[in-house]
Coordinates of C-alpha atoms and ligand atoms in Angstrom, one line a residue:
X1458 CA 4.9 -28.9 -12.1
X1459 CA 6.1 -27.9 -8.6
X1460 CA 4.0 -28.4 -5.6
X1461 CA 3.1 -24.6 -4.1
X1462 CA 2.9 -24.7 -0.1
X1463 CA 0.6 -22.6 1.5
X1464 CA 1.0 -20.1 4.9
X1465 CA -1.8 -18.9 6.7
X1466 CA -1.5 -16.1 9.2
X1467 CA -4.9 -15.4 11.3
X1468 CA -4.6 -12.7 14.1
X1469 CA -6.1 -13.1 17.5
X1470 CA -6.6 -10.8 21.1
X1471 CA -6.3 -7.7 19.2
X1472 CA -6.2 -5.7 15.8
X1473 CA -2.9 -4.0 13.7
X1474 CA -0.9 -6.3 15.8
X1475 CA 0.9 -6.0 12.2
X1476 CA 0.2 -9.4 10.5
X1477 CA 1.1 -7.9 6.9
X1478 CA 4.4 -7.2 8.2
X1479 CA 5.0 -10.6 9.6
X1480 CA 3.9 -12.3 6.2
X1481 CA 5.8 -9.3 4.2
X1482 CA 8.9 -10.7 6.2
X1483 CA 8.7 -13.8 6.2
X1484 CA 8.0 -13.9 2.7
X1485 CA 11.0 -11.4 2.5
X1486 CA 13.3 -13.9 3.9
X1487 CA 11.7 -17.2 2.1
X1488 CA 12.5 -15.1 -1.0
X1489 CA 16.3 -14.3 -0.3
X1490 CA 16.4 -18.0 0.3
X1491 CA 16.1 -18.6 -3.1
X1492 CA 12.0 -19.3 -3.2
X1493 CA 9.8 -17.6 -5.1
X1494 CA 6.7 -16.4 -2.8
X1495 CA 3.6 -14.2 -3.3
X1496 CA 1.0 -12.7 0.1
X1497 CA -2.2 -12.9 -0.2
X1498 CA -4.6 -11.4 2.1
X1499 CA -8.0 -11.9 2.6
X1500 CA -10.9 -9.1 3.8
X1501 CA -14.2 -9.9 5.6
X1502 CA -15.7 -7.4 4.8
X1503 CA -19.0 -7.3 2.3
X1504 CA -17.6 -4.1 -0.4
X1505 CA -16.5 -6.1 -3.4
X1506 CA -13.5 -3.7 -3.1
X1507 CA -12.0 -0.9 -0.8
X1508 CA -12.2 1.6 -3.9
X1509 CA -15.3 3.2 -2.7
X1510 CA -14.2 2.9 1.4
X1511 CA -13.3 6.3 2.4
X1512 CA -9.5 6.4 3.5
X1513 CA -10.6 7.2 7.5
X1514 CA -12.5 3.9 7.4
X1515 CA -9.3 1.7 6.2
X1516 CA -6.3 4.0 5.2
X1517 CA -5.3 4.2 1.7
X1518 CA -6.6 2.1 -1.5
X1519 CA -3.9 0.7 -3.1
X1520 CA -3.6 0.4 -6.6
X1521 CA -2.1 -2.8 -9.1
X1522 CA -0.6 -3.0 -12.0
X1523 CA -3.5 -4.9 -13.1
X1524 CA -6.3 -2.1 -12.0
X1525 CA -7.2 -3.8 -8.7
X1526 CA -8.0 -1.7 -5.9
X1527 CA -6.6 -3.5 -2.8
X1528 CA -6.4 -3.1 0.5
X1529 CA -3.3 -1.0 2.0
X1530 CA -0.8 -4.5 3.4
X1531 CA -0.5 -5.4 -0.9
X1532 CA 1.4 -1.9 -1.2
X1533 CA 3.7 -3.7 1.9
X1534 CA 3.7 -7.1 0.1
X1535 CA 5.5 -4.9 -2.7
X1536 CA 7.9 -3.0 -1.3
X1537 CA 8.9 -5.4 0.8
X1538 CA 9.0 -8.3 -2.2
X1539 CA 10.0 -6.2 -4.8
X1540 CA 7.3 -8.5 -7.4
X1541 CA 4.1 -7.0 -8.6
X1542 CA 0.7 -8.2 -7.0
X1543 CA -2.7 -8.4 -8.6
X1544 CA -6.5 -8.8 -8.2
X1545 CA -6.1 -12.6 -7.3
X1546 CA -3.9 -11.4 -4.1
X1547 CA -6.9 -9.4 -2.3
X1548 CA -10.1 -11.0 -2.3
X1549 CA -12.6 -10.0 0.0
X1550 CA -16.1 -11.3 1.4
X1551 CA -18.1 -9.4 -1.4
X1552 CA -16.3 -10.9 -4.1
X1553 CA -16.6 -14.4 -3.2
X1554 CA -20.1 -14.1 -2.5
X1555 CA -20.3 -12.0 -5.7
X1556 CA -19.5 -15.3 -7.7
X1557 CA -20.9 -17.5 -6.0
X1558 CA -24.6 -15.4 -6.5
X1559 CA -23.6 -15.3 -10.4
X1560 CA -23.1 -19.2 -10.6
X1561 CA -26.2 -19.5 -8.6
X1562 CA -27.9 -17.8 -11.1
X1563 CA -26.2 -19.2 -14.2
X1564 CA -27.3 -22.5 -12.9
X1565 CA -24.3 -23.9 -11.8
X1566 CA -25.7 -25.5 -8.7
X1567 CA -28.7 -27.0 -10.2
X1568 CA -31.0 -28.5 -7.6
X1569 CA -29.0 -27.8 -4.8
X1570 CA -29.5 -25.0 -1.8
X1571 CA -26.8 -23.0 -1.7
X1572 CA -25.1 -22.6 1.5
X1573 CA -21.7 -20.9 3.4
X1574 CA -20.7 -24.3 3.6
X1575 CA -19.5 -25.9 1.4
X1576 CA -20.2 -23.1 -1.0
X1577 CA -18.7 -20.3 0.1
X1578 CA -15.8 -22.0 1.7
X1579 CA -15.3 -23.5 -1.9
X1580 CA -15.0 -20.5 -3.3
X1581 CA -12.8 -19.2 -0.7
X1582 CA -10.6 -22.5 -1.1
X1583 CA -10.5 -22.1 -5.0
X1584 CA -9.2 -18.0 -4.6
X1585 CA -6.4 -18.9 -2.2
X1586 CA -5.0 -21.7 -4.7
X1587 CA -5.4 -19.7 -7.8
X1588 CA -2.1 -18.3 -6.9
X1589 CA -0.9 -21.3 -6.4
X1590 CA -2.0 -23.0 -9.2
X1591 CA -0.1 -20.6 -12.1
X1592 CA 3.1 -22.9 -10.7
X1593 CA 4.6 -19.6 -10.5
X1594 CA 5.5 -19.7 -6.5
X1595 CA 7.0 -22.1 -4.2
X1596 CA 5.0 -21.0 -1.4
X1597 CA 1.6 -18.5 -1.0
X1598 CA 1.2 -17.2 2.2
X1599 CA -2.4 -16.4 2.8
X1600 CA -3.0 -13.7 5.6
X1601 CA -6.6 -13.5 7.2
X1602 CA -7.9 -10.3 7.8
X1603 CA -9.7 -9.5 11.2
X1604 CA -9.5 -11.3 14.2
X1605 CA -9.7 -14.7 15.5
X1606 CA -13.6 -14.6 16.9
X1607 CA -15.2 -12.5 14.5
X1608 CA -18.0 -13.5 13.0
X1609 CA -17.2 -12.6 9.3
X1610 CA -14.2 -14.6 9.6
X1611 CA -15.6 -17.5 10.4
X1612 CA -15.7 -19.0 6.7
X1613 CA -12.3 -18.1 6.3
X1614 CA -11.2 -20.0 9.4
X1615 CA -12.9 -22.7 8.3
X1616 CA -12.2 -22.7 4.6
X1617 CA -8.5 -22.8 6.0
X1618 CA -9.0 -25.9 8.1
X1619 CA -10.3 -27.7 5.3
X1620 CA -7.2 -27.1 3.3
X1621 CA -5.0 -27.9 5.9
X1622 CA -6.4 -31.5 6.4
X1623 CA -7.0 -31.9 2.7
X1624 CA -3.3 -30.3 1.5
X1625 CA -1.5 -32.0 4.4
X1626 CA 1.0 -30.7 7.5
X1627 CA 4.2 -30.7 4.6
X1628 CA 2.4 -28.6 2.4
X1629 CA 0.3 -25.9 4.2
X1630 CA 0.8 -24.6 7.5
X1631 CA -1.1 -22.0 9.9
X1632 CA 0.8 -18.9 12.1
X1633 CA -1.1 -17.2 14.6
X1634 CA -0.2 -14.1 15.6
X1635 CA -1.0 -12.6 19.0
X1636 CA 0.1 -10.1 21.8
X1637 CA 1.2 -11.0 25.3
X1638 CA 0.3 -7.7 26.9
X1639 CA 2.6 -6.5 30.0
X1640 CA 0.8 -5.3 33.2
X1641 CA 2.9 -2.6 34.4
X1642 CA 1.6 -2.6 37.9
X1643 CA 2.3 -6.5 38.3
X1644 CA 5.9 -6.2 36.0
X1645 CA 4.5 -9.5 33.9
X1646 CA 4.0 -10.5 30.8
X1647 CA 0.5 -11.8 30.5
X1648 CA -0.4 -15.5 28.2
X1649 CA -4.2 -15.6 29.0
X1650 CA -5.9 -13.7 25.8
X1651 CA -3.2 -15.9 23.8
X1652 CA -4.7 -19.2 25.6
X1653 CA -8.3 -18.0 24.8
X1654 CA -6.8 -17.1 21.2
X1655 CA -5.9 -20.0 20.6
X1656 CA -8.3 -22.2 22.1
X1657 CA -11.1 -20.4 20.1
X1658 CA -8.9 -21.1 16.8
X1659 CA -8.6 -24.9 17.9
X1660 CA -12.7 -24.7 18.4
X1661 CA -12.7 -24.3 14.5
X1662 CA -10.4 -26.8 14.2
X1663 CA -7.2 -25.5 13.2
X1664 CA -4.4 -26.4 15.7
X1665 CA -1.8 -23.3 14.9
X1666 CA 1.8 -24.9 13.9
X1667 CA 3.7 -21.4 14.7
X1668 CA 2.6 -18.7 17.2
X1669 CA 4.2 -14.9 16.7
X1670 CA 3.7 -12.7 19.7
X1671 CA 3.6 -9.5 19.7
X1672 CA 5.2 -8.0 23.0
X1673 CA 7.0 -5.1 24.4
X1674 CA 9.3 -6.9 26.6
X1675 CA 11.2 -10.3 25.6
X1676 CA 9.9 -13.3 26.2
X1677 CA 11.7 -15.6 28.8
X1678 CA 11.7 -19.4 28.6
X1679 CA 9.2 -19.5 31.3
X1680 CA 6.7 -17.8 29.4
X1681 CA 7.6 -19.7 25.9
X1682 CA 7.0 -22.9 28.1
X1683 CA 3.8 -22.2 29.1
X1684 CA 2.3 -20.7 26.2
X1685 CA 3.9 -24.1 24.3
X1686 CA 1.8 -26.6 26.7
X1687 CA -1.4 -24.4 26.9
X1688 CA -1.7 -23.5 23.3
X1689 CA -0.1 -27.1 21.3
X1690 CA 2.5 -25.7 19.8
X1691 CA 6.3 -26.5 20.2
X1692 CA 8.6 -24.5 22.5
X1693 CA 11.1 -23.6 19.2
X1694 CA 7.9 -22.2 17.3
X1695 CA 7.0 -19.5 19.6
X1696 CA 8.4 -16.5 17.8
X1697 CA 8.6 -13.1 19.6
X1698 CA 7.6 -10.1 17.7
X1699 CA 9.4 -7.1 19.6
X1700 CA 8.5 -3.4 19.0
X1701 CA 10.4 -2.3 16.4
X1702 CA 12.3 0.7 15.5
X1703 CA 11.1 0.7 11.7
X1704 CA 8.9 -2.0 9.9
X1705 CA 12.0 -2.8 7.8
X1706 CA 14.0 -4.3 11.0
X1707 CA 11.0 -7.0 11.4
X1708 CA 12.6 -9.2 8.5
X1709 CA 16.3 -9.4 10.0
X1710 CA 14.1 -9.8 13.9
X1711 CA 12.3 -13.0 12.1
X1712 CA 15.8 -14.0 11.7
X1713 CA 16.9 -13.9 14.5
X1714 CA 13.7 -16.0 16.2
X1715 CA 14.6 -18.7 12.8
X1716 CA 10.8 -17.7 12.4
X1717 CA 12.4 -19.0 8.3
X1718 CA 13.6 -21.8 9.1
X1719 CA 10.5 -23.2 11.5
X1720 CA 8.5 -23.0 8.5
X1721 CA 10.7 -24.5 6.0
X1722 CA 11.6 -27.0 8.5
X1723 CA 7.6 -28.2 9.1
X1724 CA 7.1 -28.0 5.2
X1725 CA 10.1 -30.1 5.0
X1726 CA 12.2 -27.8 2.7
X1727 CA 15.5 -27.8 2.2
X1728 CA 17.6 -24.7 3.6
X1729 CA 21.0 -23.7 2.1
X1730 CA 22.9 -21.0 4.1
X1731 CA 21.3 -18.0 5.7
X1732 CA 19.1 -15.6 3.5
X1733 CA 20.9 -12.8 1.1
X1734 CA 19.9 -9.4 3.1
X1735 CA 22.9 -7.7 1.8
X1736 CA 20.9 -5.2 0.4
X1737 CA 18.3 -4.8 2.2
X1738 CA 20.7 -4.4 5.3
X1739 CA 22.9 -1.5 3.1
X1740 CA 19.2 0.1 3.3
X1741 CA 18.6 0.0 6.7
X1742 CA 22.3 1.1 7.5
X1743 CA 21.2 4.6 5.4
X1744 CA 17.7 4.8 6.6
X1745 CA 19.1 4.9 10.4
X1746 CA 22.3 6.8 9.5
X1747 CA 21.1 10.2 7.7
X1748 CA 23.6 12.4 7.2
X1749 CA 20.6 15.8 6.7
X1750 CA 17.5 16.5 7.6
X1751 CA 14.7 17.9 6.2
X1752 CA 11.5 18.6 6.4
X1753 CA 8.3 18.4 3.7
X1754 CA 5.1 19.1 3.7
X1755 CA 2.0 16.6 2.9
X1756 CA -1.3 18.8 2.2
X1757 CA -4.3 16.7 2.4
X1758 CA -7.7 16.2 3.7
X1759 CA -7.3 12.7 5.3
X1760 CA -4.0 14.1 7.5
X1761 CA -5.5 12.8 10.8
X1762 CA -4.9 9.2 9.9
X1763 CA -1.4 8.5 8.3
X1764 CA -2.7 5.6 6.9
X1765 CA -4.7 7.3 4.4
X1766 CA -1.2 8.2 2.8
X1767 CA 0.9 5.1 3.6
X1768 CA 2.4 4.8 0.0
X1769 CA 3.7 8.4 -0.4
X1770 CA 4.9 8.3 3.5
X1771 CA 7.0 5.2 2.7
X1772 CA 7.9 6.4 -0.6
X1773 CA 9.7 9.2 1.4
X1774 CA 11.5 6.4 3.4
X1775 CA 13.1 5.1 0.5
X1776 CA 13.8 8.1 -0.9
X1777 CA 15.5 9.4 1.7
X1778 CA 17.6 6.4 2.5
X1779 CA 18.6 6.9 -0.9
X1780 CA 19.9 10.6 -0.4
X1781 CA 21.3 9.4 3.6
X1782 CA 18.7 12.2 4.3
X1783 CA 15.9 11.9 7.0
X1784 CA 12.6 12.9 5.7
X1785 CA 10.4 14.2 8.5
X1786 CA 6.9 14.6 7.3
X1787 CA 4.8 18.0 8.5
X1788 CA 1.4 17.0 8.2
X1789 CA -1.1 19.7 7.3
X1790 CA -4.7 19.8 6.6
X1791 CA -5.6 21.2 3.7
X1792 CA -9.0 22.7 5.3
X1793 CA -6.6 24.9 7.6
X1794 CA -5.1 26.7 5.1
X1795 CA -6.0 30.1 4.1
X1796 CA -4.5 33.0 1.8
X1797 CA -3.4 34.4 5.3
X1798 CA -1.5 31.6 7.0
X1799 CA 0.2 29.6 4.2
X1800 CA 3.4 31.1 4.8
X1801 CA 3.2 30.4 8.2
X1802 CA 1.9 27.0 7.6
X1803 CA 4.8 26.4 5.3
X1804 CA 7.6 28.2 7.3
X1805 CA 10.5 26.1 7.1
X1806 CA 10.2 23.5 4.7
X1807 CA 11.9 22.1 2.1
X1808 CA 9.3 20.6 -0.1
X1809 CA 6.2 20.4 -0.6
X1810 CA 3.5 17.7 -1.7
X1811 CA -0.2 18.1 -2.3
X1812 CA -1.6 14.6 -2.0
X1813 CA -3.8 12.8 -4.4
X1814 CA -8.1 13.0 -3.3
X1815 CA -11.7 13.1 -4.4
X1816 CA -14.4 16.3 -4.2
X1817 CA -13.6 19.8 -2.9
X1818 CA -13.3 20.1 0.8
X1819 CA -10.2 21.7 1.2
X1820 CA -9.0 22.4 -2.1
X1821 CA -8.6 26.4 -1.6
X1822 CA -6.1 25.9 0.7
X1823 CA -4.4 23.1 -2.0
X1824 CA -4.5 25.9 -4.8
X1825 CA -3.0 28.4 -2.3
X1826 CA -0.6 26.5 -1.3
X1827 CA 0.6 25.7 -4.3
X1828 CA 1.1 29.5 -5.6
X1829 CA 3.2 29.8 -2.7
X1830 CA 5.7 26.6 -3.5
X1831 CA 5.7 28.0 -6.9
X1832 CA 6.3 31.5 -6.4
X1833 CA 8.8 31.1 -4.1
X1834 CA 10.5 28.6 -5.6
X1835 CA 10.4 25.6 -2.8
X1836 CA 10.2 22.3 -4.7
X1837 CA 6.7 21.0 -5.8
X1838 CA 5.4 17.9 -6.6
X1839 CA 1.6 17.0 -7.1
X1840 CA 0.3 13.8 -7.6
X1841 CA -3.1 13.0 -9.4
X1842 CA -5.8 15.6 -7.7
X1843 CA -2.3 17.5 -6.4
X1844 CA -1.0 17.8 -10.2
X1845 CA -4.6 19.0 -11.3
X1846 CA -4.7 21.7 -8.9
X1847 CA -1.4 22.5 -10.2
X1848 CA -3.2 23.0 -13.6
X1849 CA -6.1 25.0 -12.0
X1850 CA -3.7 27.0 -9.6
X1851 CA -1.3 28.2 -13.0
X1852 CA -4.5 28.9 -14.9
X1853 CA -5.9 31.2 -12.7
X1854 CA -2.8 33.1 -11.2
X1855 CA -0.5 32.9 -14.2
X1856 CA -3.3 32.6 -17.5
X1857 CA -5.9 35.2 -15.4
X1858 CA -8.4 32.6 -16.2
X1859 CA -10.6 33.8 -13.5
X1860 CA -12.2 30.9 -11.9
X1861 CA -10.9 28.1 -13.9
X1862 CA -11.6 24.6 -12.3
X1863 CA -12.1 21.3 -12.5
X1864 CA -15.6 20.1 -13.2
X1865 CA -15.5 17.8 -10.4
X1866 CA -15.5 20.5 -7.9
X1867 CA -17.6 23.5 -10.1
X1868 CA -19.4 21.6 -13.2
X1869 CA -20.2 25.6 -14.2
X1870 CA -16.7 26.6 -14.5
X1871 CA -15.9 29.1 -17.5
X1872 CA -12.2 27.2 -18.0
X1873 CA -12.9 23.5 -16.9
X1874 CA -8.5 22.8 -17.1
X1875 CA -9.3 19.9 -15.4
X1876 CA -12.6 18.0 -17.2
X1877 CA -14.1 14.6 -16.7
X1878 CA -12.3 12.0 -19.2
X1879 CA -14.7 11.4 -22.0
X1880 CA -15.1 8.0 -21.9
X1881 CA -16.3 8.1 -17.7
X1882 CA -19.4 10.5 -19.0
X1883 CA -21.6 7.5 -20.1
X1884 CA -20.4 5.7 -16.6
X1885 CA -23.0 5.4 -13.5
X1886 CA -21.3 3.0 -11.0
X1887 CA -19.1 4.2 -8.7
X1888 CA -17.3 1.0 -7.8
X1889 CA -14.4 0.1 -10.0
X1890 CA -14.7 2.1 -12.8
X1891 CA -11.7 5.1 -12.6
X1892 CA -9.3 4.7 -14.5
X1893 CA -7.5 2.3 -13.3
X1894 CA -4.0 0.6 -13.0
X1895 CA -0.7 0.6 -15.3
X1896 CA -0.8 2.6 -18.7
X1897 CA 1.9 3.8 -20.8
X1898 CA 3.3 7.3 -20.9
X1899 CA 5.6 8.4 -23.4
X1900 CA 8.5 11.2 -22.0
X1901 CA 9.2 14.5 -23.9
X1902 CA 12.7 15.1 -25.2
X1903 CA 14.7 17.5 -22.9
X1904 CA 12.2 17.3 -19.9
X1905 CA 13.3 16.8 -16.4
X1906 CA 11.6 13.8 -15.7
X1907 CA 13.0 12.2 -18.6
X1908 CA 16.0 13.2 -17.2
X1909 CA 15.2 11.9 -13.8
X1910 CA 13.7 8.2 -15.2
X1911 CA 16.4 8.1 -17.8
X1912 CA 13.8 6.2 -20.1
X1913 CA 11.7 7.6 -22.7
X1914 CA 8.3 5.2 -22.2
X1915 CA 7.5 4.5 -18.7
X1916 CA 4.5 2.7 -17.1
X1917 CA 2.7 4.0 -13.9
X1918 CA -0.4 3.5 -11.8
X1919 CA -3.8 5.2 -12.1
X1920 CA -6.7 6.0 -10.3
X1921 CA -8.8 8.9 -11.7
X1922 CA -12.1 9.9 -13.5
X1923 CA -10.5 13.6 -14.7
X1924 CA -8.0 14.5 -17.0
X1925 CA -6.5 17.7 -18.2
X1926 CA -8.4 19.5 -20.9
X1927 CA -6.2 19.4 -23.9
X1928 CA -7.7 22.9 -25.3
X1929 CA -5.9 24.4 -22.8
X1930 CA -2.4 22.9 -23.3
X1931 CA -0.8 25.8 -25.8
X1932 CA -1.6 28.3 -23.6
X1933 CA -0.5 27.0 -20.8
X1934 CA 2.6 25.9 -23.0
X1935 CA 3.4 29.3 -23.6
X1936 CA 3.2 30.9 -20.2
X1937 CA 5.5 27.9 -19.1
X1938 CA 3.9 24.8 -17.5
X1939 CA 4.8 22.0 -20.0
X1940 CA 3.5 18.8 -20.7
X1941 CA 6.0 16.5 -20.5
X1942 CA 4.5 13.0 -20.0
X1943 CA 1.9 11.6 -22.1
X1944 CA -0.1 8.9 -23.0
X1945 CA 1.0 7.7 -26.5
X1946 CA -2.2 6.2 -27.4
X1947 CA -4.6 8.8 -26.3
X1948 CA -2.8 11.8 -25.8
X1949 CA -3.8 12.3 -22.0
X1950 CA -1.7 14.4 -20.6
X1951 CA -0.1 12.4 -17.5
X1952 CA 2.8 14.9 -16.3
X1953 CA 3.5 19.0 -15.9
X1954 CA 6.1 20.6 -15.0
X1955 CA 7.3 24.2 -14.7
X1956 CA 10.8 24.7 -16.5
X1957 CA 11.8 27.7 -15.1
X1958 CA 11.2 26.6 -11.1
X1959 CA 13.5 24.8 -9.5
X1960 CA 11.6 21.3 -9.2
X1961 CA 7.6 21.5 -9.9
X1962 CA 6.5 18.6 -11.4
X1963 CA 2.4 17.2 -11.1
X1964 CA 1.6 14.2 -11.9
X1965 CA -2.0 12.7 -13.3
X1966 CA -0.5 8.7 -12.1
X1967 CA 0.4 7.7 -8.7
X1968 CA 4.5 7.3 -8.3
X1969 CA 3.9 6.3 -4.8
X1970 CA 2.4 2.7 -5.4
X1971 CA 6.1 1.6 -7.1
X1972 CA 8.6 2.5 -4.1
X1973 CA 10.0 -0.3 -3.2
X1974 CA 12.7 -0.6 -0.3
X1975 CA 15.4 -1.8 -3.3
X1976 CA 13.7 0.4 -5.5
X1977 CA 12.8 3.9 -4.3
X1978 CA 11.1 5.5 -7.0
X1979 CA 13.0 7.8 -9.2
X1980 CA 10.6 11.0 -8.8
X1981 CA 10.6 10.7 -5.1
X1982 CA 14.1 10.1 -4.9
X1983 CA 14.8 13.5 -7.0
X1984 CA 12.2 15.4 -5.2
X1985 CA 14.3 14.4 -1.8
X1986 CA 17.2 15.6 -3.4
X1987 CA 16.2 19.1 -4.8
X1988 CA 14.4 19.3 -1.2
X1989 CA 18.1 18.7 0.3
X1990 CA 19.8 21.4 -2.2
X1991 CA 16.8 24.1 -1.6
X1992 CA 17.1 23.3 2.6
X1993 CA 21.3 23.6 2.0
X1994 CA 21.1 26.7 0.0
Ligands
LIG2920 N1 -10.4 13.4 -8.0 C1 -9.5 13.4 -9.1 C2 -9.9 12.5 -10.2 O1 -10.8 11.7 -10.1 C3 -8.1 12.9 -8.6 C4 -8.1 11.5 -8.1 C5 -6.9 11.2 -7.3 O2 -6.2 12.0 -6.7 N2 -6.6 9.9 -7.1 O3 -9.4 12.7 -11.3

């Protein structure tokens, strides 16, 4: 059985300093080596999940194969790993203490007080080795959510020293990641908050082997000198983390500071030649080098905070660097949109996608907007609540079903299209219990999307309590929006499209969660290209 090392990445002196991005390449680079890694991160915060956070509060949920809803840096793990993540690789405060409460009450601790230590830092030992422990990686690299100081970390910090004494300095290391800020008035680069960083780690008794600093300006030996003797850590693993232009130049930056080979070289693993980037680097070379532009538009009610969409926005990334196109994102809110200014709203683009979301504020302007894309022709695509206001928006303008909805928003509607699944009508709790993750979906003959996936079952992500009513299927069928994806099991109806139009395609799973930087997702990479042919024509 092979001996899995461990990475941990805590954060200190500030927050989004990017710490998923410097395990997501790091990990990219370990992997091109020839190792098989996963990330894991871990959350501090109490909700067992962020399923029921609201996107403002922690940008999107992101969705596994397996039905876990996960924080938004496992949808980076993926695209930037190309390998599928699961429930074991997000765990947050309110699961651990979850099960620790239900072996306190099964008994499991007989006779004992149950306490944070060792207790919880068991459990928080025994979920970062579970990865581990399949034998299926080389190396897990753990990131630590938060910031060095906070109190809800604290366990984790402390859970992490344990393992480093008990695993031992070959087999599990720690990286720190800071930010030397530059004080424009004095022209320097400053290494205090990294001392006090530091020091505050090393008062919890983890000495960090690697330090990553963030920084807008380089780092001269001076500086790496300094922060070596005031922080224990040697000169060659202080690792600068410049600005950069896109997240997916951070792997070949890591490169270049051998952040790969530090590591390897502490865990005392062999390295053979430089990493494969090949490509990854073709990629980049069409990502930077678009030959077009163009221009779509993301309708939604979370449009403030990009965040709240990061899959689909990266998804476009791919996509485009697929086509050599740029994809510039307009970003409207669906709550500004009237029967009035759509067209102005929509003046000039080439596409248009109406984003995936929960309850009614806004939706009007969804519905509207949508008549508009498909009157006019300008390539549509609607994901889950996007693809059922498709439904609703057909229904009403093209069936004169006066009113028809979706129950969610109007429980009173005289044409629910869009209905609550049948088996969510005995269901209470709100955490957890959409439904969830990878199903099956069986393409019709002579669609496009079969067409576009060139496969005739696929398997996509879910997240969703309603469904399109079947009743309404033959009429909608016959004034020409087609169901062409569907569940073979159950019949759920998981894609529509509109045949006569030049690309309008809804659908009920999320494409967005399976872009990865080698594999842009087919639907997103078509949707790019009839945008391109409708912005040339
Ligand atoms: N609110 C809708 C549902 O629950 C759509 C969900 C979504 O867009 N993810 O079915």
């Amino acid at each position: 059985m092979k001996k899995t090392k461990y990475v941990f990445v805590t954060g200190g002196v500030a927050s989004s300093l990017g710490k998923g991005i410097i395990a997501a390449s790091l990990a990219k680079l370990l992997q091109k080596r020839g190792y098989s890694v996963t990330i894991q991160k871990l959350d501090p915060y109490i909700n067992i999940d962020p399923g029921t956070l609201n996107p403002y509060e922690h940008g999107e949920c992101y969705v596994t194969n397996d039905g876990a809803e996960t924080d938004l840096d496992l949808g980076h793990y993926e695209r930037f790993l190309d390998v599928p993540t699961s429930q074991a690789n997000n765990v947050t405060t309110g699961r651990i203490y979850q099960s620790v409460i239900n072996k306190e009450r099964k008994g499991e601790f007989l006779g004992k007080t149950v306490q944070i230590i060792p207790h919880i830092t068991d459990e928080i030992k025994h979920r970062i080795q579970i990865l581990g422990n399949t034998s299926e990686f080389d190396i897990v690299i753990t990131e630590i959510g938060g910031t060095i100081g906070d109190i809800e970390s604290l366990p984790y910090v402390e859970a992490v020293r344990q393992l480093l004494w008990e695993l031992g300095h070959e087999n599990a290391l720690s990286i720190h990641l800071t930010l030397i800020p530059y004080l424009a008035a004095a022209g320097e680069l400053k290494t205090k908050p990294t001392q006090h960083s530091v020091k505050m780690l090393m008062q919890s008794g983890v000495n960090p082997d690697i330090l990553v600093c963030r920084t807008e300006h380089k780092l001269n030996d001076g500086i790496k000198r300094k922060l070596a003797l005031f922080c224990n850590v040697q000169q060659d693993s202080i690792i600068e983390s410049l600005d950069a232009e896109t997240i997916y130049d951070v792997p070949n930056m890591m490169l270049e500071q051998k952040l790969d080979e530090v590591v390897l070289n502490k865990m005392k693993l062999p390295i053979d030649g430089e990493p494969q980037l090949k490509e990854w680097n073709a990629f980049l070379t069409k990502h930077k080098n678009p030959k077009n532009t163009i221009e779509i538009g993301l309708i939604g009610k979370y449009v403030e905070l990009h965040d709240a969409y990061k899959s689909i926005v990266e998804s476009f990334i791919h996509a485009g660097a697929h086509n050599e196109v740029k994809v510039k994102i307009r970003w409207i809110h669906s709550n500004e949109l009237t029967l009035e200014n759509v067209p102005s709203k929509l003046e000039g683009l080439s596409g248009v996608l109406v984003a995936p979301g929960f309850g009614d504020r806004g939706i009007e302007g969804k519905i509207e907007t949508i008549r508009y894309a498909r009157e006019n022709k300008i390539p549509f695509f609607g994901i889950c609540l996007g693809m059922q206001m498709a439904v609703i928006e057909f229904s009403r303008n093209v069936l004169g079903l006066k009113d028809a909805f979706s129950t969610e928003m109007n429980s009173d509607t005289p044409y629910p299209v869009i209905n609550l699944m049948e088996e969510q009508k005995s269901i209470v709790d709100m955490g957890g219990t959409m439904r969830l993750g990878a199903w099956k979906c069986q393409l019709a003959d002579n669609s496009k999307v079969k067409e576009i996936y060139k496969q005739e079952i696929i398997e996509e992500r879910h997240r969703h309590r309603y469904e399109l009513n079947n009743d309404y299927l033959e009429q909608l069928k016959n004034a020409g929006m087609i169901a062409t994806g569907k569940n073979p099991d159950t019949n759920l109806v998981e894609i529509i499209e509109i045949p006569d139009h030049p690309w309008f395609i809804g659908t009920q799973y999320h494409p967005e969660y399976k872009s990865t930087v080698l594999n842009p997702h087919p639907l997103f990479v078509s949707f790019v290209k009839a945008a391109l042919e409708y912005s040339l024509a």
